Coordinates of C-alpha atoms and ligand atoms in Angstrom, one line a residue:
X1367 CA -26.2 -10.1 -28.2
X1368 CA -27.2 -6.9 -27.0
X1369 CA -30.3 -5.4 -27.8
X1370 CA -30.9 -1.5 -28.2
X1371 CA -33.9 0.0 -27.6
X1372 CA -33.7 3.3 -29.2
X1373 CA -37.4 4.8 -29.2
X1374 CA -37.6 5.4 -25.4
X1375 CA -37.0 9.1 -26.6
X1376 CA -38.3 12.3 -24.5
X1377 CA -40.9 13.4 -26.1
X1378 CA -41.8 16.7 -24.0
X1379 CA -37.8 17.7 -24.1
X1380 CA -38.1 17.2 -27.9
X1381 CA -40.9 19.4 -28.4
X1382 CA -39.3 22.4 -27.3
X1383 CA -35.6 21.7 -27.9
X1384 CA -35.6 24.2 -30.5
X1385 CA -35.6 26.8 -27.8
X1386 CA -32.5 27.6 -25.4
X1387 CA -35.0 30.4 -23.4
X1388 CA -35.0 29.9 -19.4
X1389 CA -37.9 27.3 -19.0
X1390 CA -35.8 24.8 -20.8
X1391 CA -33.0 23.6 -17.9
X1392 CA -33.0 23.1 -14.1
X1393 CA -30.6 25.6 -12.4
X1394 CA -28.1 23.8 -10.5
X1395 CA -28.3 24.1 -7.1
X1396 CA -24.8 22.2 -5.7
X1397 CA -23.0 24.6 -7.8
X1398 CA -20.4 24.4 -4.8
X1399 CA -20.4 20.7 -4.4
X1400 CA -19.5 20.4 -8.1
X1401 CA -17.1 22.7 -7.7
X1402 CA -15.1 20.7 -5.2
X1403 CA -14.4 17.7 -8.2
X1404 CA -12.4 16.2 -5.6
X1405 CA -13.4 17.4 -2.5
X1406 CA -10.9 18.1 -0.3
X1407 CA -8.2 17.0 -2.9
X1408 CA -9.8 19.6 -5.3
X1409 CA -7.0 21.8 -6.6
X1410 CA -7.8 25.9 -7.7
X1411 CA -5.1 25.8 -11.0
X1412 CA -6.5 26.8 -14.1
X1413 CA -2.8 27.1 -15.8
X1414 CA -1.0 23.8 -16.9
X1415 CA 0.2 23.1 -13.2
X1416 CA -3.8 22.2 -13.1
X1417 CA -3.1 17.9 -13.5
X1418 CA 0.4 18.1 -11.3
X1419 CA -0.2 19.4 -8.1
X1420 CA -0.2 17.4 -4.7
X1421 CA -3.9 16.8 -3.3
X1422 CA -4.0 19.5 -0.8
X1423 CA -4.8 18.0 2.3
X1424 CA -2.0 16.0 1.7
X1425 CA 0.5 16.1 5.2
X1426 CA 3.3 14.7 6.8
X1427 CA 4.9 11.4 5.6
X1428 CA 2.4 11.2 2.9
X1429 CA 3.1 14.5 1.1
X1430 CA 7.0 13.6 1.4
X1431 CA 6.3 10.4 -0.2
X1432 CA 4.0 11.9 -3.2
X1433 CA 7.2 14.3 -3.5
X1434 CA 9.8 11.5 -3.8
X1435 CA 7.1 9.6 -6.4
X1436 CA 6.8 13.0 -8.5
X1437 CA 10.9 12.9 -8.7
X1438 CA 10.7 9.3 -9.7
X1439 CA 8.0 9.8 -11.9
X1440 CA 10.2 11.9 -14.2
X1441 CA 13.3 10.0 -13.8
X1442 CA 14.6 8.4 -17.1
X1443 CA 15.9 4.7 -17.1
X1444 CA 18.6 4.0 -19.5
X1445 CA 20.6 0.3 -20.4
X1446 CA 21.6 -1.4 -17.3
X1447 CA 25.3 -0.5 -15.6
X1448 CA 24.6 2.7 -15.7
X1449 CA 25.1 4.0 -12.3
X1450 CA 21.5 6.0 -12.0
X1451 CA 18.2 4.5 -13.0
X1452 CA 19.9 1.5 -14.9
X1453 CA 17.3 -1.4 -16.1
X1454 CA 15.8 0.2 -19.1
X1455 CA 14.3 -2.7 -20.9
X1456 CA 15.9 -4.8 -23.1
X1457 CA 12.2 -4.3 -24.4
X1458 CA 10.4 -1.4 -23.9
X1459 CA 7.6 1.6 -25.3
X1460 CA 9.1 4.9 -23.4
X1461 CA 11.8 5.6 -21.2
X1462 CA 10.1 7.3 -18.2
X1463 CA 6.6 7.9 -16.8
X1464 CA 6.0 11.2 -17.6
X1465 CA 6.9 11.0 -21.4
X1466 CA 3.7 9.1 -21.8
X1467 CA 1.8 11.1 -19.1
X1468 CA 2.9 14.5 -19.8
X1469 CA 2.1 17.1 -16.7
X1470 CA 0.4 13.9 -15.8
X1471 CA -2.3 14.7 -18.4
X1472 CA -2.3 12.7 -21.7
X1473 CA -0.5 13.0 -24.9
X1474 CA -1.9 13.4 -28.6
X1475 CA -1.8 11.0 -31.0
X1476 CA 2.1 10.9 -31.7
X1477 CA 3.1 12.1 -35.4
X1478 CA 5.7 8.8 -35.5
X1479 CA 4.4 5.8 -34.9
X1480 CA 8.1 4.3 -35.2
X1481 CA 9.6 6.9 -32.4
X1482 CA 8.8 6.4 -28.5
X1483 CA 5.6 7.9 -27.9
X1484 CA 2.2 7.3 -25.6
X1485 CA 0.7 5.0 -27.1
X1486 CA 1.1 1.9 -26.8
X1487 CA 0.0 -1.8 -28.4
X1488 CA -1.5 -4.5 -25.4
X1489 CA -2.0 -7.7 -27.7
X1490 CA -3.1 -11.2 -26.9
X1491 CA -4.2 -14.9 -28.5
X1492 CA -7.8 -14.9 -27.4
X1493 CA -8.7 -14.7 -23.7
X1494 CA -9.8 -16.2 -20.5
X1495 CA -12.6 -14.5 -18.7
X1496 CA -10.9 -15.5 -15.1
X1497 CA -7.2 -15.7 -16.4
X1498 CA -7.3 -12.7 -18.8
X1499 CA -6.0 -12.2 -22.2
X1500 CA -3.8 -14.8 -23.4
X1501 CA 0.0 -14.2 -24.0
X1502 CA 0.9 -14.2 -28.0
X1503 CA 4.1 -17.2 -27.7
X1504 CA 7.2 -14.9 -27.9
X1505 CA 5.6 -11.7 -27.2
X1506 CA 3.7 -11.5 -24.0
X1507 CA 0.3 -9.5 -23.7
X1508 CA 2.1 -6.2 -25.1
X1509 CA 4.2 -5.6 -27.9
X1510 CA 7.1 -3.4 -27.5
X1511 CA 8.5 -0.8 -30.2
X1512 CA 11.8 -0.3 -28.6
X1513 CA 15.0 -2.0 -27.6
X1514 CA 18.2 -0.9 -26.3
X1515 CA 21.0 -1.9 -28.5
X1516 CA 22.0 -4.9 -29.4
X1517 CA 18.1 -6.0 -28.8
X1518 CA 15.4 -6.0 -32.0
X1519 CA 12.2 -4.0 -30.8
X1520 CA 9.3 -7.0 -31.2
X1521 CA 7.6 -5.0 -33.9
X1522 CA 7.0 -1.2 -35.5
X1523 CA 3.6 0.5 -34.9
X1524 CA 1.8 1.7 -38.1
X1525 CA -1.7 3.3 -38.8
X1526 CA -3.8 4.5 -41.8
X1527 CA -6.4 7.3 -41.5
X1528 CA -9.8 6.3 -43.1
X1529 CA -12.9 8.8 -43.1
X1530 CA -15.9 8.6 -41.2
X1531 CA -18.8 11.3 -41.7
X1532 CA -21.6 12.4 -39.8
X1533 CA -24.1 14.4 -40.0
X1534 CA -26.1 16.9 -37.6
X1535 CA -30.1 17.4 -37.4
X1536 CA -29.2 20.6 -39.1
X1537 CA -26.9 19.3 -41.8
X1538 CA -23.2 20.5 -40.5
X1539 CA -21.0 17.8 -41.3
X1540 CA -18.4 16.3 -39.7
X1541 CA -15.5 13.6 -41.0
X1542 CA -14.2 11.7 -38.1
X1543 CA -11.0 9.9 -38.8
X1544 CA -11.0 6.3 -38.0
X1545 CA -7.3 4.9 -37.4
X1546 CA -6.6 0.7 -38.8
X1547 CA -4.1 -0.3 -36.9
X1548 CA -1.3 -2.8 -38.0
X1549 CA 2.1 -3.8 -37.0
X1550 CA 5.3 -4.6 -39.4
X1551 CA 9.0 -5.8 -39.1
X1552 CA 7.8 -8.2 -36.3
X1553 CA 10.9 -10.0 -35.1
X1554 CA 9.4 -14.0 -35.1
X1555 CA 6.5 -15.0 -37.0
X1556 CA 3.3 -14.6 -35.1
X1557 CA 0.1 -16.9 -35.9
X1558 CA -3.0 -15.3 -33.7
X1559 CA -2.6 -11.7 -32.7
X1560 CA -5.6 -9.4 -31.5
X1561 CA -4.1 -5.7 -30.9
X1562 CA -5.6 -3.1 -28.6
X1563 CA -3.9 0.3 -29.1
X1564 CA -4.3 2.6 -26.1
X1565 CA -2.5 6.0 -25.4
X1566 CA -2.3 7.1 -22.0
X1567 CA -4.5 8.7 -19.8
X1568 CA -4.4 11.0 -17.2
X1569 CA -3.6 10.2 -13.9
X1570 CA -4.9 12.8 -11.1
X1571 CA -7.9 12.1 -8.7
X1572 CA -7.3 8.2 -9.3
X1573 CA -6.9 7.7 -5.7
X1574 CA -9.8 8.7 -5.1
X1575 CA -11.2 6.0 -7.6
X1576 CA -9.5 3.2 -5.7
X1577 CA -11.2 4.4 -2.7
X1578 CA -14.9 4.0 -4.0
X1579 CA -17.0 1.3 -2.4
X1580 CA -17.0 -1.8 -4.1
X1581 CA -21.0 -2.4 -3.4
X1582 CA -21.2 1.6 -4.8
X1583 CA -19.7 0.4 -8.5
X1584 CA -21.7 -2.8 -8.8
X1585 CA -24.9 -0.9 -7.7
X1586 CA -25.0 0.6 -11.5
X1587 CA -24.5 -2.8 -13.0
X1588 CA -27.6 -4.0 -15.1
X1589 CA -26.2 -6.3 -17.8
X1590 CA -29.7 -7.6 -18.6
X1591 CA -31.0 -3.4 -19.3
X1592 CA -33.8 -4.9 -17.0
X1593 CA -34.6 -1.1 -16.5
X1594 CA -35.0 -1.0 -20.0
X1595 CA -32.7 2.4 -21.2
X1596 CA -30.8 0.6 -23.8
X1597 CA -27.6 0.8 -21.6
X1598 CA -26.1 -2.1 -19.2
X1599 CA -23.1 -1.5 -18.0
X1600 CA -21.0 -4.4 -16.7
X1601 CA -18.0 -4.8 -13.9
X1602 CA -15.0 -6.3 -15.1
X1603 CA -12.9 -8.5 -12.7
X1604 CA -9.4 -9.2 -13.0
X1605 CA -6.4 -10.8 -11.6
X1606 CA -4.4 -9.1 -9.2
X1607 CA -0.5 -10.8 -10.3
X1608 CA 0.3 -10.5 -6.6
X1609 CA -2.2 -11.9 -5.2
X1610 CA -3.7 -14.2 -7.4
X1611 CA -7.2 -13.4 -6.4
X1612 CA -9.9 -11.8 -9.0
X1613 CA -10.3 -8.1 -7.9
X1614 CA -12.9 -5.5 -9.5
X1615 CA -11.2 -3.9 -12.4
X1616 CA -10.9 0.0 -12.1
X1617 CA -8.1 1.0 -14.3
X1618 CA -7.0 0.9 -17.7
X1619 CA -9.5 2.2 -20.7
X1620 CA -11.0 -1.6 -20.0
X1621 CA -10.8 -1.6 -16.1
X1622 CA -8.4 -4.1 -16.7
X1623 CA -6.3 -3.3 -13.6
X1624 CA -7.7 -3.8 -10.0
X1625 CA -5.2 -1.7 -8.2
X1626 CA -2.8 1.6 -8.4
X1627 CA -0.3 -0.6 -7.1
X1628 CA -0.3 -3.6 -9.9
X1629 CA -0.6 -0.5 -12.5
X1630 CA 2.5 1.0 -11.8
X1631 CA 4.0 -2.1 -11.4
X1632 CA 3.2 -3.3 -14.7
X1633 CA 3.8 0.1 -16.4
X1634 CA 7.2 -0.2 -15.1
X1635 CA 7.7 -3.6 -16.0
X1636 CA 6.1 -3.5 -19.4
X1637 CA 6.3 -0.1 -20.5
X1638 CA 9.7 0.2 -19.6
X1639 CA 11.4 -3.1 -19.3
X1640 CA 12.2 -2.0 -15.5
X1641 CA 11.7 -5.2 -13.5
X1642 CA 10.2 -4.7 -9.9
X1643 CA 9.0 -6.4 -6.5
X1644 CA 6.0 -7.6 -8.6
X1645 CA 7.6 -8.6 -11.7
X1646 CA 11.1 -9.9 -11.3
X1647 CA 12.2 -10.9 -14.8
X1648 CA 12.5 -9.0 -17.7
X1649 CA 9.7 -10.7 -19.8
X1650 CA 9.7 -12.6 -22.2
X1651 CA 13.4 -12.4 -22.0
X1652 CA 15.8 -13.9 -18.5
X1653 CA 16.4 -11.0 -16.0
X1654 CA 19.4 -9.2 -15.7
X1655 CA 22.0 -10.1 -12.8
X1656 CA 20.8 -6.7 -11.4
X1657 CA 16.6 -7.4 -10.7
X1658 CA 14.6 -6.1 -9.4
X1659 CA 15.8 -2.7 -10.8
X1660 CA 13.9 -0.4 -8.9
X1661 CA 13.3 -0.6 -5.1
X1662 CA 10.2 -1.8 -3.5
X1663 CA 10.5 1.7 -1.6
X1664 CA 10.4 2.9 -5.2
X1665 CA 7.3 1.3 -6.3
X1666 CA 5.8 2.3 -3.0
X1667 CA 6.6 6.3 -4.0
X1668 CA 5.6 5.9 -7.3
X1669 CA 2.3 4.2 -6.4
X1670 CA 1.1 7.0 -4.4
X1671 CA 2.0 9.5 -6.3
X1672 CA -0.2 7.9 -8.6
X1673 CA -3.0 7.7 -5.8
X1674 CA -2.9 11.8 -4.5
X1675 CA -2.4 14.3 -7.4
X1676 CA -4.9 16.8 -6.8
X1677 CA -8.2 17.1 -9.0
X1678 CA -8.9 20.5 -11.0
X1679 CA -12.1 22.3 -9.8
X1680 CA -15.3 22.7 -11.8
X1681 CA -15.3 25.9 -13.3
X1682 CA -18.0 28.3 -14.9
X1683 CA -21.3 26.6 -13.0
X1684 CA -23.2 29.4 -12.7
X1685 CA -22.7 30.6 -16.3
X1686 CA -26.6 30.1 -17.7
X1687 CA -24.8 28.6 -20.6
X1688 CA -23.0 26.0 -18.8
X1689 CA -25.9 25.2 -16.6
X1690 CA -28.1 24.5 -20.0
X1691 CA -25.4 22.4 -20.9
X1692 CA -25.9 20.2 -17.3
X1693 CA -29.6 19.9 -18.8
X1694 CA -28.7 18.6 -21.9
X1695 CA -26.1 16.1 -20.5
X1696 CA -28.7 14.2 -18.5
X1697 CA -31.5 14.6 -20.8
X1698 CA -29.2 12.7 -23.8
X1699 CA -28.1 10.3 -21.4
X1700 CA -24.9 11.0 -20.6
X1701 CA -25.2 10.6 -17.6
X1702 CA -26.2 7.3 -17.3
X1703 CA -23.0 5.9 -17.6
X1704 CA -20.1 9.4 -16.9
X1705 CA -22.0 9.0 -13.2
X1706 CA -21.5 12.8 -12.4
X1707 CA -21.4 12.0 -8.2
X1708 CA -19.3 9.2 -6.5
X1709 CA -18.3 8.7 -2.5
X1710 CA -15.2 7.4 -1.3
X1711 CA -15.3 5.6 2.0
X1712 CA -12.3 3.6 3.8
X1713 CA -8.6 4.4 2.3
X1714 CA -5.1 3.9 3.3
X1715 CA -4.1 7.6 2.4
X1716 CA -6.3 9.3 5.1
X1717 CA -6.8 12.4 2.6
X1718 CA -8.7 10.2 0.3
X1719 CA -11.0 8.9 2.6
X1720 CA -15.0 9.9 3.0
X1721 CA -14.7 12.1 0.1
X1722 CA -17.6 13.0 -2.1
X1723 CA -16.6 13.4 -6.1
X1724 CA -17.1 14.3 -9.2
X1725 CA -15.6 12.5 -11.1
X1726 CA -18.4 11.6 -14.4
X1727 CA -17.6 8.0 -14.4
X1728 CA -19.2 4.0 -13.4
X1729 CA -15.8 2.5 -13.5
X1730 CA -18.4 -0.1 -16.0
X1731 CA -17.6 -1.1 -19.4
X1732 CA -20.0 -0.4 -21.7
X1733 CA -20.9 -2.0 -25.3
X1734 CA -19.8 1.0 -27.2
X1735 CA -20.3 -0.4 -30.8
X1736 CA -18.0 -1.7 -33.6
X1737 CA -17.0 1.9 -34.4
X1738 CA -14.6 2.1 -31.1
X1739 CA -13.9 -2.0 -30.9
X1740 CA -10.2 -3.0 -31.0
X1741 CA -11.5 -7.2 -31.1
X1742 CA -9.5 -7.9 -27.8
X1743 CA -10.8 -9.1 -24.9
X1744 CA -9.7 -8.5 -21.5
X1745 CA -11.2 -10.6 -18.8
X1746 CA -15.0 -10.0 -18.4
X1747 CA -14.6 -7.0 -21.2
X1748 CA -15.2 -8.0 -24.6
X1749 CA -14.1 -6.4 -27.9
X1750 CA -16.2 -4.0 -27.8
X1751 CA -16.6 -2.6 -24.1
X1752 CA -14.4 0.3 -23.0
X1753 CA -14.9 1.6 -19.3
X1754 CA -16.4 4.6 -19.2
X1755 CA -14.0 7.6 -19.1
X1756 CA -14.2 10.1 -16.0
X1757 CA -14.7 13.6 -18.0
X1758 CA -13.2 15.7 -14.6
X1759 CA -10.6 18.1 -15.9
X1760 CA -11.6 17.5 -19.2
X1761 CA -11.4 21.2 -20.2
X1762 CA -8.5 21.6 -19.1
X1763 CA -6.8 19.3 -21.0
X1764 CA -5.6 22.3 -24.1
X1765 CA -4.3 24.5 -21.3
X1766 CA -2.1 21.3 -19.8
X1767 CA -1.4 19.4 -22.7
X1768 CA -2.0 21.9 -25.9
X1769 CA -4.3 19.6 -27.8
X1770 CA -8.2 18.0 -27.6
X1771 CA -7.3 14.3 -28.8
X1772 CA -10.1 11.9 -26.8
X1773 CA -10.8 8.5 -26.6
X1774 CA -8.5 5.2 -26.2
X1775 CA -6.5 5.3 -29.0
X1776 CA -6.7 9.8 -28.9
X1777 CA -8.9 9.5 -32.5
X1778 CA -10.9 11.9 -32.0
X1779 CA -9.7 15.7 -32.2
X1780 CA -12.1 17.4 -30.1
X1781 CA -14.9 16.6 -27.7
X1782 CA -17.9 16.8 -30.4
X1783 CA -15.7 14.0 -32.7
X1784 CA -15.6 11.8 -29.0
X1785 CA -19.3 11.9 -28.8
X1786 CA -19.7 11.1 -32.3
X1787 CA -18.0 8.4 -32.1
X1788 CA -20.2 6.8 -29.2
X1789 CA -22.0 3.6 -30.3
X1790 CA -23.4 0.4 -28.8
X1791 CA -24.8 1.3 -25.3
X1792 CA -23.8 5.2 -26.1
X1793 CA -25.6 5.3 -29.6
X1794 CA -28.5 6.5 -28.0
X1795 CA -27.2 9.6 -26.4
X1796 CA -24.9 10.2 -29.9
X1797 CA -28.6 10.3 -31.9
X1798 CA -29.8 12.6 -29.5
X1799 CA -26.6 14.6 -29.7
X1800 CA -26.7 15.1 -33.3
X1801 CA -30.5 16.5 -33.2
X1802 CA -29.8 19.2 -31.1
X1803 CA -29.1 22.5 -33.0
X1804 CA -26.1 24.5 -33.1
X1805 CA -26.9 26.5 -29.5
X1806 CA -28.0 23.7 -27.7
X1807 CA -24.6 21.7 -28.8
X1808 CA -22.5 24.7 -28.1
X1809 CA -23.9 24.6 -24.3
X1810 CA -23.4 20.7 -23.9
X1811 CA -19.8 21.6 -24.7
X1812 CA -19.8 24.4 -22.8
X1813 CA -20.4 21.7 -19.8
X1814 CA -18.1 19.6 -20.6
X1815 CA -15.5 22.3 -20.6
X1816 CA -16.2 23.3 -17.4
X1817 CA -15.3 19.8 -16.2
Ligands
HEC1257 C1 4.7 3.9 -23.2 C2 3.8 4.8 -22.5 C3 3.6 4.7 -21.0 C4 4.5 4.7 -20.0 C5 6.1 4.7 -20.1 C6 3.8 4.7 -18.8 N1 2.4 4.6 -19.0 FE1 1.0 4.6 -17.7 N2 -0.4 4.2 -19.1 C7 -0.1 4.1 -20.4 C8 -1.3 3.6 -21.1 C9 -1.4 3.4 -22.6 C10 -2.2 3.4 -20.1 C11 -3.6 2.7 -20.3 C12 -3.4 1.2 -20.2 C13 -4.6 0.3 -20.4 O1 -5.6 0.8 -20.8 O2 -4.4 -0.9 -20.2 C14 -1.7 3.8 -18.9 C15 -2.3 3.8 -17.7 C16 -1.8 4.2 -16.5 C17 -2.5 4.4 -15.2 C18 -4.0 4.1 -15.0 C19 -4.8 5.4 -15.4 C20 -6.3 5.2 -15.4 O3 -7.0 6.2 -15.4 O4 -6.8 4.1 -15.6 C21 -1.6 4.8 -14.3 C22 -1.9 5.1 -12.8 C23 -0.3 4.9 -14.9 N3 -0.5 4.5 -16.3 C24 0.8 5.2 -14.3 C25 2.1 5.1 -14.9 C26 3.3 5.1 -14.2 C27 3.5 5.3 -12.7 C28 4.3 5.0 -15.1 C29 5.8 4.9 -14.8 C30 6.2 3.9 -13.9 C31 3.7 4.9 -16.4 N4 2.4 4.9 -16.2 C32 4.4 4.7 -17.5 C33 1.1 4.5 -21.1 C34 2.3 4.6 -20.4
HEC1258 C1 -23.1 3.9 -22.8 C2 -22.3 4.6 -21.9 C3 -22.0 6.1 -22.3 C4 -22.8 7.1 -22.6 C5 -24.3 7.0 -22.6 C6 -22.0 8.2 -22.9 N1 -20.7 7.9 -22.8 FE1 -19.1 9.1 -23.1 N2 -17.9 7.5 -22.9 C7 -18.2 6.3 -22.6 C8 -17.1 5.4 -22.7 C9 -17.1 3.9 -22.5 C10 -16.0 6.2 -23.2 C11 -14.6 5.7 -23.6 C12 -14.6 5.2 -25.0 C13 -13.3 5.0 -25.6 O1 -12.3 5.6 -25.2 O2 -13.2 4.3 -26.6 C14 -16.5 7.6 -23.3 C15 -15.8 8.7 -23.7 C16 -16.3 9.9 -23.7 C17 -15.5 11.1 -23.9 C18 -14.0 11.1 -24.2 C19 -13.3 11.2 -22.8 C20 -11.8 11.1 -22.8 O3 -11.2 11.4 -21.8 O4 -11.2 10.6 -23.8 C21 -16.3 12.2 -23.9 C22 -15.9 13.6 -24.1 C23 -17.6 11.7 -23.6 N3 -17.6 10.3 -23.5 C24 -18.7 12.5 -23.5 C25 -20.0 12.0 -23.5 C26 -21.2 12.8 -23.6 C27 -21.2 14.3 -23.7 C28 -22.3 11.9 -23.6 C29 -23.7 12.3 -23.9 C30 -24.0 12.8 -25.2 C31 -21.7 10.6 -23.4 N4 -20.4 10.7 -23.3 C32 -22.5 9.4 -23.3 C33 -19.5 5.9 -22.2 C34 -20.6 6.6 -22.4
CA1259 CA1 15.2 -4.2 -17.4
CA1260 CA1 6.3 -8.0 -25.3
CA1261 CA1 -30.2 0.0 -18.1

C-alpha cells in the first residue's frame, strides 16, 4: 500500500495565489524550444490535418513507406475471399485503423455501445507480473463485439452513467460522470472476468517515444516516494510475443506494449481479426486457409507509419496568460509525472533520432486512485496505475476530432473533468487544482491548450 503525503503544500505560492499580477509566474524563456514539440518532426497545422501529416524531415524510402502505411491505415478489411483486404475477423471490434483513430487523433465516447466504435474491452482471469494478464478460457485477453456472419460476436458492450461531484475552493460545482462498465449476451459462460475498457488514443509523435533512452525513463522511477512528493511512478515490463523477452512497456494507456511493431501487430490481429507475421491464427478460433492475411511488407508500412506522423507545435507561449498557466502546471505538480522535456537518442528511422521533445509524459504508471481503476492488471501495472498520458497536441484535439473526451475510457468531457478525476499519486495536484480561483484555473487551461 501506497502512502500519500498530502501536507508537503507550498506555502509561499499559497499565500499569494489569489493574485494573477506579474510577480506571480516565471516567464518562459525556451519559448522556441517548446515550440518545436517534436523537434524536427514538429508539424506548423493548426486545422484538422494537425495529427495526419508526415514528420517533416521525413525523406526518401522512409517517406514512401509512411505513404504506403497511411493508405493501409485507412484500408477496410471485409470477410475472407474477397479479392481486396480479405481476412476481416471472424472476431473483431472495427474494420479498419482509422475508424478507431480518426485523423489519427481519438474518438469520443461512442453513443452505441452495440455498433463498431473505439473503444474497445481488453479482459483477463488475474495476471502474471512476467507473463501478463491471463487469457479468460474461450475468450483470449480481449473481448470482441463483432463477427462477420455466420460468427456470434463474444459479447455486447454496455455502460451506465453514475454522477460524481466536485467542488472548487470557490464553490463552482462540477458533476463528473463515472461510466460502470458491464458486458451481456456473452456467447459461453464465463467464470473470472476483470474488464479494462480503453478507447483509442492518438497516434503521432510515438516514434519519437520508442526512441527515448531506456536509462532516460527509469531515471524518474521512485516506487518507494523516497523523495518524499507523494508520487512514485513505476516502469512496467512486458513481453514482447516475438521475442519472448520482457521489454519496457511504452504503449497502451498501461504501457502494456514494448514496441510500435507488436502494437500494430496485435491491433491487427485483435482489433480486427486480420492475422499477421506475428500472429498467424485467428484466435481463439483455427486460421483460415488464407493466413497470414496481411503481408509482412504490410506490417512493416503500417508500423512506421505509426512511428513518423508529425507532432503539432506548441502554440500561444508568449501569451502572459499561457505563460501563468506553465506556473501553475509545475507549482500543482503536474509536472511531476506529464515530464514536459524528453531526448531521443539512437533510432532506426534516422528523422527520429537525437531529438529533443515535448511531449508531457514519464511513459510511468502511476497509482491514480480507485476513481480511474478498471481492477485489471497488466504485467507490473496494477488495477489502479495508468501510464501517464503525453498532453502534446492536446488542444488541438476539438479542431481534429470535434470533441474534448479525455482519459482511458474518454469519461471525461473536457480537460477540467480529466484533472478532476486524478487520484492516487495525482490527488495531490487535483487538491491543489480545485483551490485555485477562477483566473488562475482558466490560465492552467489556457496551457494545456496550447499543448
Ligand atoms: C477497435 C478500435 C481499434 C482499432 C481497429 C485499432 N486500434 Fe489502435 N488502439 C485502440 C485502443 C483502444 C488502443 C489502446 C490500447 C491499450 O491501452 O492497450 C490503441 C492503441 C494503439 C497504439 C498505441 C498508442 C499509444 O499512444 O500508446 C497504436 C500505435 C495503434 N493503436 C495503432 C493502430 C493500428 C496501426 C491499427 C490498425 C492496424 C489500429 N491501431 C487499430 C483501438 C483500436
Ligand atoms: C501522479 C501522476 C500525475 C499527475 C501529478 C498529474 N497527472 Fe495528468 N495524468 C496522469 C495519468 C496516469 C493520466 C491518464 C489517466 C487515465 O487515462 O485514466 C493523466 C491524464 C491527464 C489528462 C488527460 C489526457 C488525455 O489525453 O486523455 C490531462 C488533461 C491531464 N492528465 C492533466 C494534468 C494536469 C493539468 C495536472 C496537474 C493539475 C496533472 N495532469 C497531474 C498522471 C498524472
Ligand atoms: Ca481473419
Ligand atoms: Ca477474444
Ligand atoms: Ca517521489
Amino acid at each position: 500500500m501506497k502512502k500519500y503525503i498530502y501536507l508537503v503544500l507550498l506555502g509561499t505560492f499559497w499565500s499569494c495565489s489569489s493574485e494573477t499580477d506579474d510577480t506571480s509566474y516565471t516567464p518562459l524563456t525556451d519559448i522556441r524550444e517548446r515550440e518545436l514539440a517534436g523537434g524536427a518532426t514538429t508539424v506548423f497545422s493548426v486545422t484538422s490535418f494537425a495529427f495526419e501529416t508526415p514528420a517533416p524531415n521525413l525523406v526518401g524510402a522512409n517517406l514512401e513507406m509512411h505513404l504506403a502505411g497511411d493508405a493501409e491505415f485507412e484500408n477496410t478489411f471485409v470477410t475472407a475471399g474477397s479479392p481486396t483486404n480479405p481476412g476481416l475477423g471472424p472476431l473483431f471490434n472495427n474494420s479498419n485503423c482509422v475508424a478507431c483513430h480518426p485523423r489519427d487523433g481519438r474518438p469520443a465516447f461512442p453513443t452505441s455501445l452495440k455498433a463498431p466504435s473505439g473503444l474497445l474491452y481488453r479482459i483477463s482471469a488475474g495476471n502474471s507480473t512476467s507473463q501478463g494478464p491471463l487469457p479468460v478460457p474461450g475468450y483470449g485477453t480481449q473481448a470482441q463485439n463483432q463477427a462477420v456472419i455466420g460468427f456470434q460476436p463474444e459479447m455486447e458492450y454496455t455502460v451506465q452513467w453514475s454522477p460524481v461531484e466536485e467542488r472548487f475552493a470557490d464553490g463552482t460545482v462540477v458533476v463528473l460522470r463515472k461510466p460502470v462498465f458491464s458486458y451481456r449476451n456473452e456467447y459461453a459462460p464465463i467464470q473470472q472476468i476483470e474488464i479494462s475498457p480503453r478507447i483509442a488514443p492518438p497516434v503521432f509523435g510515438l516514434g519519437l517515444l520508442e526512441a527515448i533512452p531506456e536509462a532516460a525513463i527509469l531515471s524518474r522511477v521512485d516506487e518507494s516516494d523516497s523523495d518524499g512528493d507523494g508520487i512514485s511512478g513505476k516502469a512496467n515490463y512486458v513481453v514482447n510475443p516475438e521475442s519472448g523477452n520482457l521489454e519496457l512497456g511504452r504503449f497502451g494507456w498501461k504501457a502494456n506494449t514494448s514496441t510500435l511493431r507488436v502494437q500494430t501487430a496485435t491491433a491487427y490481429h485483435e482489433d480486427m481479426g486480420v492475422t499477421n507475421e506475428l500472429f498467424a491464427k485467428d484466435s481463439p478460433l483455427d486460421g483460415f486457409a488464407d493466413d497470414p492475411e496481411i503481408s509482412p511488407l504490410v506490417l512493416k508500412q503500417v508500423t512506421l507509419y505509426s512511428q513518423t506522423l508529425g507532432v503539432p507545435a506548441a502554440r500561444n507561449l508568449t501569451d502572459p496568460k499561457v505563460q501563468r498557466g506553465a506556473t501553475l502546471f509545475n507549482q500543482l505538480q503536474c509536472a511531476a509525472c506529464h515530464t514536459p522535456k524528453q531526448e531521443t537518442k539512437t533510432a532506426s528511422i534516422s528523422a527520429l533520432a537525437n531529438q529533443t521533445i515535448w511531449p508531457y509524459t514519464d511513459l510511468l504508471v502511476h497509482d491514480m486512485g480507485p476513481g480511474l481503476a478498471d481492477g485489471r492488471a497488466d504485467f507490473l501495472a496494477d488495477g489502479q496505475e495508468w501510464k501517464t498520458r503525453p498532453l502534446w497536441g492536446i488542444g488541438l484535439t476539438k479542431v481534429v476530432n470535434g470533441h474534448t473526451n479525455f482519459l482511458h475510457d474518454g469519461r471525461a468531457r473536457n480537460i477540467t473533468e480529466a484533472i478532476l478525476w486524478h487520484g492516487g499519486e495525482g490527488r495531490l495536484a487535483k487538491e491543489n487544482f480545485k483551490k485555485l480561483s477562477k483566473t488562475e484555473r482558466d490560465e492552467l487551461l489556457a496551457f494545456v491548450n496550447s499543448l
